Amino acid sequence: MNYVLIETLERAAKRLFLCMVIGGFFLILLSSPTFARDRSPRFNTVVPESWTPSLDQLKETLKASFKTESQISQQAMNLTSQNLADVCDAQLFILYVKLMQTLDERGRIKLFEEQKRWLDKRAESASASVTSKGGTLAPLEYSAEFSKITEERLVELQKRLQSPGNIQQPKK
């Protein structure tokens, strides 16, 4: 197996682990009876509704750099693609936490379990999308599929956030 692909998969595994740990922390924190009982109304959200980081602009800038750079190296394309995937993943995490805030304890547990399965499936799908076995193109292929799958999940969770209580199972 190519060293670059292994390195990409290791980064994805670390990112998955980090998301699961952070998500688990928020799930435990939000479902804690002590936390729920002791918090005042002004502290009832982890991600305030007014906080909207400008990640869309960063994402568009990264996408535009692919189009405007005619002589971009493969290494630079891989890095840009990885950065784009990371921005999409950050957007997903923010949206996931916002959705968690709208759910009751049972809904949060369901969403947490669903997200764990989805994260595993995303990593598998991104790995399976790598068609160049070896070489420097593999990280680009992996990151592109990772971003595509994450964008689809963003749309799905955004729809669910706009209609709280709608905790449907994801499409297989």
PDB file of C-alpha atoms in Angstrom:
ATOM      1  CA  MET A   1       0.000   0.000   0.000  1.00  0.00           C
ATOM      2  CA  ASN A   2       1.212   3.472  -0.789  1.00  0.00           C
ATOM      3  CA  TYR A   3       2.717   5.492   2.086  1.00  0.00           C
ATOM      4  CA  VAL A   4       0.630   8.562   1.155  1.00  0.00           C
ATOM      5  CA  LEU A   5      -2.604   6.546   1.251  1.00  0.00           C
ATOM      6  CA  ILE A   6      -1.669   5.055   4.608  1.00  0.00           C
ATOM      7  CA  GLU A   7      -0.888   8.520   5.953  1.00  0.00           C
ATOM      8  CA  THR A   8      -4.246   9.809   4.655  1.00  0.00           C
ATOM      9  CA  LEU A   9      -6.111   6.917   6.240  1.00  0.00           C
ATOM     10  CA  GLU A  10      -4.311   7.478   9.545  1.00  0.00           C
ATOM     11  CA  ARG A  11      -5.332  11.161   9.491  1.00  0.00           C
ATOM     12  CA  ALA A  12      -8.925  10.146   8.771  1.00  0.00           C
ATOM     13  CA  ALA A  13      -8.894   7.662  11.644  1.00  0.00           C
ATOM     14  CA  LYS A  14      -7.515  10.292  14.026  1.00  0.00           C
ATOM     15  CA  ARG A  15     -10.150  12.794  12.870  1.00  0.00           C
ATOM     16  CA  LEU A  16     -12.894  10.193  13.321  1.00  0.00           C
ATOM     17  CA  PHE A  17     -11.664   9.379  16.816  1.00  0.00           C
ATOM     18  CA  LEU A  18     -11.510  13.061  17.751  1.00  0.00           C
ATOM     19  CA  CYS A  19     -15.051  13.689  16.460  1.00  0.00           C
ATOM     20  CA  MET A  20     -16.348  10.695  18.393  1.00  0.00           C
ATOM     21  CA  VAL A  21     -14.638  11.821  21.615  1.00  0.00           C
ATOM     22  CA  ILE A  22     -15.902  15.393  21.301  1.00  0.00           C
ATOM     23  CA  GLY A  23     -19.370  14.230  20.285  1.00  0.00           C
ATOM     24  CA  GLY A  24     -19.448  11.800  23.195  1.00  0.00           C
ATOM     25  CA  PHE A  25     -18.410  14.542  25.582  1.00  0.00           C
ATOM     26  CA  PHE A  26     -21.228  16.805  24.368  1.00  0.00           C
ATOM     27  CA  LEU A  27     -23.735  13.970  24.480  1.00  0.00           C
ATOM     28  CA  ILE A  28     -22.807  13.123  28.061  1.00  0.00           C
ATOM     29  CA  LEU A  29     -22.750  16.783  29.044  1.00  0.00           C
ATOM     30  CA  LEU A  30     -26.097  17.596  27.451  1.00  0.00           C
ATOM     31  CA  SER A  31     -27.831  14.484  28.782  1.00  0.00           C
ATOM     32  CA  SER A  32     -26.514  14.857  32.333  1.00  0.00           C
ATOM     33  CA  PRO A  33     -29.462  15.431  34.719  1.00  0.00           C
ATOM     34  CA  THR A  34     -27.277  17.703  36.851  1.00  0.00           C
ATOM     35  CA  PHE A  35     -26.320  19.823  33.869  1.00  0.00           C
ATOM     36  CA  ALA A  36     -29.907  20.058  32.657  1.00  0.00           C
ATOM     37  CA  ARG A  37     -31.235  20.965  36.116  1.00  0.00           C
ATOM     38  CA  ASP A  38     -28.524  23.472  37.072  1.00  0.00           C
ATOM     39  CA  ARG A  39     -28.144  25.464  33.894  1.00  0.00           C
ATOM     40  CA  SER A  40     -29.925  28.739  33.490  1.00  0.00           C
ATOM     41  CA  PRO A  41     -31.761  29.601  30.250  1.00  0.00           C
ATOM     42  CA  ARG A  42     -28.866  31.722  29.025  1.00  0.00           C
ATOM     43  CA  PHE A  43     -26.545  28.672  29.116  1.00  0.00           C
ATOM     44  CA  ASN A  44     -28.833  26.174  27.408  1.00  0.00           C
ATOM     45  CA  THR A  45     -26.839  25.968  24.187  1.00  0.00           C
ATOM     46  CA  VAL A  46     -23.344  24.791  23.387  1.00  0.00           C
ATOM     47  CA  VAL A  47     -23.252  26.592  20.034  1.00  0.00           C
ATOM     48  CA  PRO A  48     -25.091  29.928  20.259  1.00  0.00           C
ATOM     49  CA  GLU A  49     -27.466  30.625  17.378  1.00  0.00           C
ATOM     50  CA  SER A  50     -25.737  33.962  16.754  1.00  0.00           C
ATOM     51  CA  TRP A  51     -22.350  32.296  16.204  1.00  0.00           C
ATOM     52  CA  THR A  52     -21.876  31.744  12.495  1.00  0.00           C
ATOM     53  CA  PRO A  53     -18.242  31.287  11.569  1.00  0.00           C
ATOM     54  CA  SER A  54     -17.435  32.272   8.017  1.00  0.00           C
ATOM     55  CA  LEU A  55     -16.494  28.805   6.820  1.00  0.00           C
ATOM     56  CA  ASP A  56     -18.458  29.094   3.564  1.00  0.00           C
ATOM     57  CA  GLN A  57     -16.153  31.866   2.355  1.00  0.00           C
ATOM     58  CA  LEU A  58     -13.085  29.797   3.212  1.00  0.00           C
ATOM     59  CA  LYS A  59     -14.574  26.800   1.419  1.00  0.00           C
ATOM     60  CA  GLU A  60     -15.263  28.861  -1.713  1.00  0.00           C
ATOM     61  CA  THR A  61     -11.737  30.257  -1.638  1.00  0.00           C
ATOM     62  CA  LEU A  62     -10.277  26.762  -1.472  1.00  0.00           C
ATOM     63  CA  LYS A  63     -12.476  25.587  -4.359  1.00  0.00           C
ATOM     64  CA  ALA A  64     -11.511  28.638  -6.416  1.00  0.00           C
ATOM     65  CA  SER A  65      -7.810  27.978  -5.901  1.00  0.00           C
ATOM     66  CA  PHE A  66      -8.180  24.739  -7.879  1.00  0.00           C
ATOM     67  CA  LYS A  67      -9.648  26.638 -10.812  1.00  0.00           C
ATOM     68  CA  THR A  68      -7.326  29.646 -10.843  1.00  0.00           C
ATOM     69  CA  GLU A  69      -3.987  27.920 -10.320  1.00  0.00           C
ATOM     70  CA  SER A  70      -3.001  26.515 -13.717  1.00  0.00           C
ATOM     71  CA  GLN A  71       0.390  25.227 -12.611  1.00  0.00           C
ATOM     72  CA  ILE A  72      -0.479  23.938  -9.153  1.00  0.00           C
ATOM     73  CA  SER A  73       1.599  20.974  -7.999  1.00  0.00           C
ATOM     74  CA  GLN A  74       0.042  17.674  -7.017  1.00  0.00           C
ATOM     75  CA  GLN A  75       1.218  18.197  -3.450  1.00  0.00           C
ATOM     76  CA  ALA A  76      -0.489  21.609  -3.317  1.00  0.00           C
ATOM     77  CA  MET A  77      -3.682  20.124  -4.800  1.00  0.00           C
ATOM     78  CA  ASN A  78      -3.625  17.369  -2.168  1.00  0.00           C
ATOM     79  CA  LEU A  79      -3.158  19.898   0.622  1.00  0.00           C
ATOM     80  CA  THR A  80      -5.930  22.174  -0.688  1.00  0.00           C
ATOM     81  CA  SER A  81      -8.262  19.221  -1.047  1.00  0.00           C
ATOM     82  CA  GLN A  82      -7.470  18.079   2.500  1.00  0.00           C
ATOM     83  CA  ASN A  83      -8.088  21.598   3.820  1.00  0.00           C
ATOM     84  CA  LEU A  84     -11.429  21.687   2.010  1.00  0.00           C
ATOM     85  CA  ALA A  85     -12.365  18.338   3.553  1.00  0.00           C
ATOM     86  CA  ASP A  86     -11.413  19.652   6.996  1.00  0.00           C
ATOM     87  CA  VAL A  87     -13.573  22.771   6.560  1.00  0.00           C
ATOM     88  CA  CYS A  88     -16.536  20.622   5.501  1.00  0.00           C
ATOM     89  CA  ASP A  89     -15.959  18.398   8.516  1.00  0.00           C
ATOM     90  CA  ALA A  90     -15.880  21.436  10.837  1.00  0.00           C
ATOM     91  CA  GLN A  91     -19.150  22.690   9.363  1.00  0.00           C
ATOM     92  CA  LEU A  92     -20.664  19.267   9.900  1.00  0.00           C
ATOM     93  CA  PHE A  93     -19.575  19.171  13.524  1.00  0.00           C
ATOM     94  CA  ILE A  94     -21.058  22.608  14.252  1.00  0.00           C
ATOM     95  CA  LEU A  95     -24.341  21.607  12.620  1.00  0.00           C
ATOM     96  CA  TYR A  96     -24.340  18.273  14.467  1.00  0.00           C
ATOM     97  CA  VAL A  97     -23.956  20.030  17.826  1.00  0.00           C
ATOM     98  CA  LYS A  98     -26.697  22.532  16.946  1.00  0.00           C
ATOM     99  CA  LEU A  99     -29.025  19.662  16.061  1.00  0.00           C
ATOM    100  CA  MET A 100     -28.125  17.855  19.293  1.00  0.00           C
ATOM    101  CA  GLN A 101     -29.216  20.950  21.230  1.00  0.00           C
ATOM    102  CA  THR A 102     -32.731  20.678  19.803  1.00  0.00           C
ATOM    103  CA  LEU A 103     -33.283  17.059  20.827  1.00  0.00           C
ATOM    104  CA  ASP A 104     -34.389  15.385  24.011  1.00  0.00           C
ATOM    105  CA  GLU A 105     -32.157  12.782  25.666  1.00  0.00           C
ATOM    106  CA  ARG A 106     -33.537   9.896  23.592  1.00  0.00           C
ATOM    107  CA  GLY A 107     -33.122  11.861  20.358  1.00  0.00           C
ATOM    108  CA  ARG A 108     -29.536  12.792  21.249  1.00  0.00           C
ATOM    109  CA  ILE A 109     -28.656   9.159  21.881  1.00  0.00           C
ATOM    110  CA  LYS A 110     -30.202   8.146  18.553  1.00  0.00           C
ATOM    111  CA  LEU A 111     -28.380  10.901  16.679  1.00  0.00           C
ATOM    112  CA  PHE A 112     -25.077  10.076  18.390  1.00  0.00           C
ATOM    113  CA  GLU A 113     -25.335   6.400  17.404  1.00  0.00           C
ATOM    114  CA  GLU A 114     -26.413   7.338  13.886  1.00  0.00           C
ATOM    115  CA  GLN A 115     -23.479   9.729  13.531  1.00  0.00           C
ATOM    116  CA  LYS A 116     -21.000   7.087  14.693  1.00  0.00           C
ATOM    117  CA  ARG A 117     -22.285   4.689  12.011  1.00  0.00           C
ATOM    118  CA  TRP A 118     -22.249   7.455   9.415  1.00  0.00           C
ATOM    119  CA  LEU A 119     -18.648   8.442  10.259  1.00  0.00           C
ATOM    120  CA  ASP A 120     -17.538   4.829   9.809  1.00  0.00           C
ATOM    121  CA  LYS A 121     -19.391   4.581   6.513  1.00  0.00           C
ATOM    122  CA  ARG A 122     -17.897   7.874   5.307  1.00  0.00           C
ATOM    123  CA  ALA A 123     -14.351   6.675   5.991  1.00  0.00           C
ATOM    124  CA  GLU A 124     -15.043   3.377   4.198  1.00  0.00           C
ATOM    125  CA  SER A 125     -16.623   5.105   1.202  1.00  0.00           C
ATOM    126  CA  ALA A 126     -13.815   7.640   0.901  1.00  0.00           C
ATOM    127  CA  SER A 127     -11.231   4.838   1.031  1.00  0.00           C
ATOM    128  CA  ALA A 128     -13.141   2.811  -1.538  1.00  0.00           C
ATOM    129  CA  SER A 129     -13.195   5.800  -3.904  1.00  0.00           C
ATOM    130  CA  VAL A 130      -9.410   5.768  -4.256  1.00  0.00           C
ATOM    131  CA  THR A 131      -8.824   4.238  -7.664  1.00  0.00           C
ATOM    132  CA  SER A 132      -5.181   5.134  -8.120  1.00  0.00           C
ATOM    133  CA  LYS A 133      -3.408   2.435  -6.201  1.00  0.00           C
ATOM    134  CA  GLY A 134      -0.228   4.211  -5.336  1.00  0.00           C
ATOM    135  CA  GLY A 135       1.160   7.523  -6.352  1.00  0.00           C
ATOM    136  CA  THR A 136       0.348  11.027  -5.259  1.00  0.00           C
ATOM    137  CA  LEU A 137      -3.216  11.154  -6.593  1.00  0.00           C
ATOM    138  CA  ALA A 138      -4.691   8.926  -3.840  1.00  0.00           C
ATOM    139  CA  PRO A 139      -4.974  11.664  -1.166  1.00  0.00           C
ATOM    140  CA  LEU A 140      -6.767  13.941  -3.632  1.00  0.00           C
ATOM    141  CA  GLU A 141      -9.259  11.205  -4.518  1.00  0.00           C
ATOM    142  CA  TYR A 142      -9.834  10.389  -0.855  1.00  0.00           C
ATOM    143  CA  SER A 143     -10.341  14.024   0.188  1.00  0.00           C
ATOM    144  CA  ALA A 144     -12.645  14.771  -2.747  1.00  0.00           C
ATOM    145  CA  GLU A 145     -14.950  11.873  -1.867  1.00  0.00           C
ATOM    146  CA  PHE A 146     -14.726  12.715   1.844  1.00  0.00           C
ATOM    147  CA  SER A 147     -15.874  16.282   1.068  1.00  0.00           C
ATOM    148  CA  LYS A 148     -18.668  15.111  -1.234  1.00  0.00           C
ATOM    149  CA  ILE A 149     -20.067  12.695   1.346  1.00  0.00           C
ATOM    150  CA  THR A 150     -19.764  15.310   4.101  1.00  0.00           C
ATOM    151  CA  GLU A 151     -21.583  17.916   1.986  1.00  0.00           C
ATOM    152  CA  GLU A 152     -24.459  15.457   1.513  1.00  0.00           C
ATOM    153  CA  ARG A 153     -24.644  14.894   5.276  1.00  0.00           C
ATOM    154  CA  LEU A 154     -24.609  18.666   5.855  1.00  0.00           C
ATOM    155  CA  VAL A 155     -27.694  19.052   3.665  1.00  0.00           C
ATOM    156  CA  GLU A 156     -29.435  16.175   5.460  1.00  0.00           C
ATOM    157  CA  LEU A 157     -28.736  17.507   8.962  1.00  0.00           C
ATOM    158  CA  GLN A 158     -29.646  21.069   7.954  1.00  0.00           C
ATOM    159  CA  LYS A 159     -33.089  19.859   6.859  1.00  0.00           C
ATOM    160  CA  ARG A 160     -33.515  18.052  10.161  1.00  0.00           C
ATOM    161  CA  LEU A 161     -32.409  21.107  12.131  1.00  0.00           C
ATOM    162  CA  GLN A 162     -35.039  23.196  10.379  1.00  0.00           C
ATOM    163  CA  SER A 163     -37.744  20.763  11.541  1.00  0.00           C
ATOM    164  CA  PRO A 164     -36.817  19.751  15.126  1.00  0.00           C
ATOM    165  CA  GLY A 165     -37.954  16.353  16.303  1.00  0.00           C
ATOM    166  CA  ASN A 166     -37.544  14.903  12.814  1.00  0.00           C
ATOM    167  CA  ILE A 167     -34.979  12.231  13.703  1.00  0.00           C
ATOM    168  CA  GLN A 168     -35.368   9.960  10.714  1.00  0.00           C
ATOM    169  CA  GLN A 169     -32.916   7.220   9.919  1.00  0.00           C
ATOM    170  CA  PRO A 170     -30.423   8.137   7.198  1.00  0.00           C
ATOM    171  CA  LYS A 171     -30.842   6.699   3.717  1.00  0.00           C
ATOM    172  CA  LYS A 172     -28.723   3.611   3.177  1.00  0.00           C
TER     173      LYS A 172
END
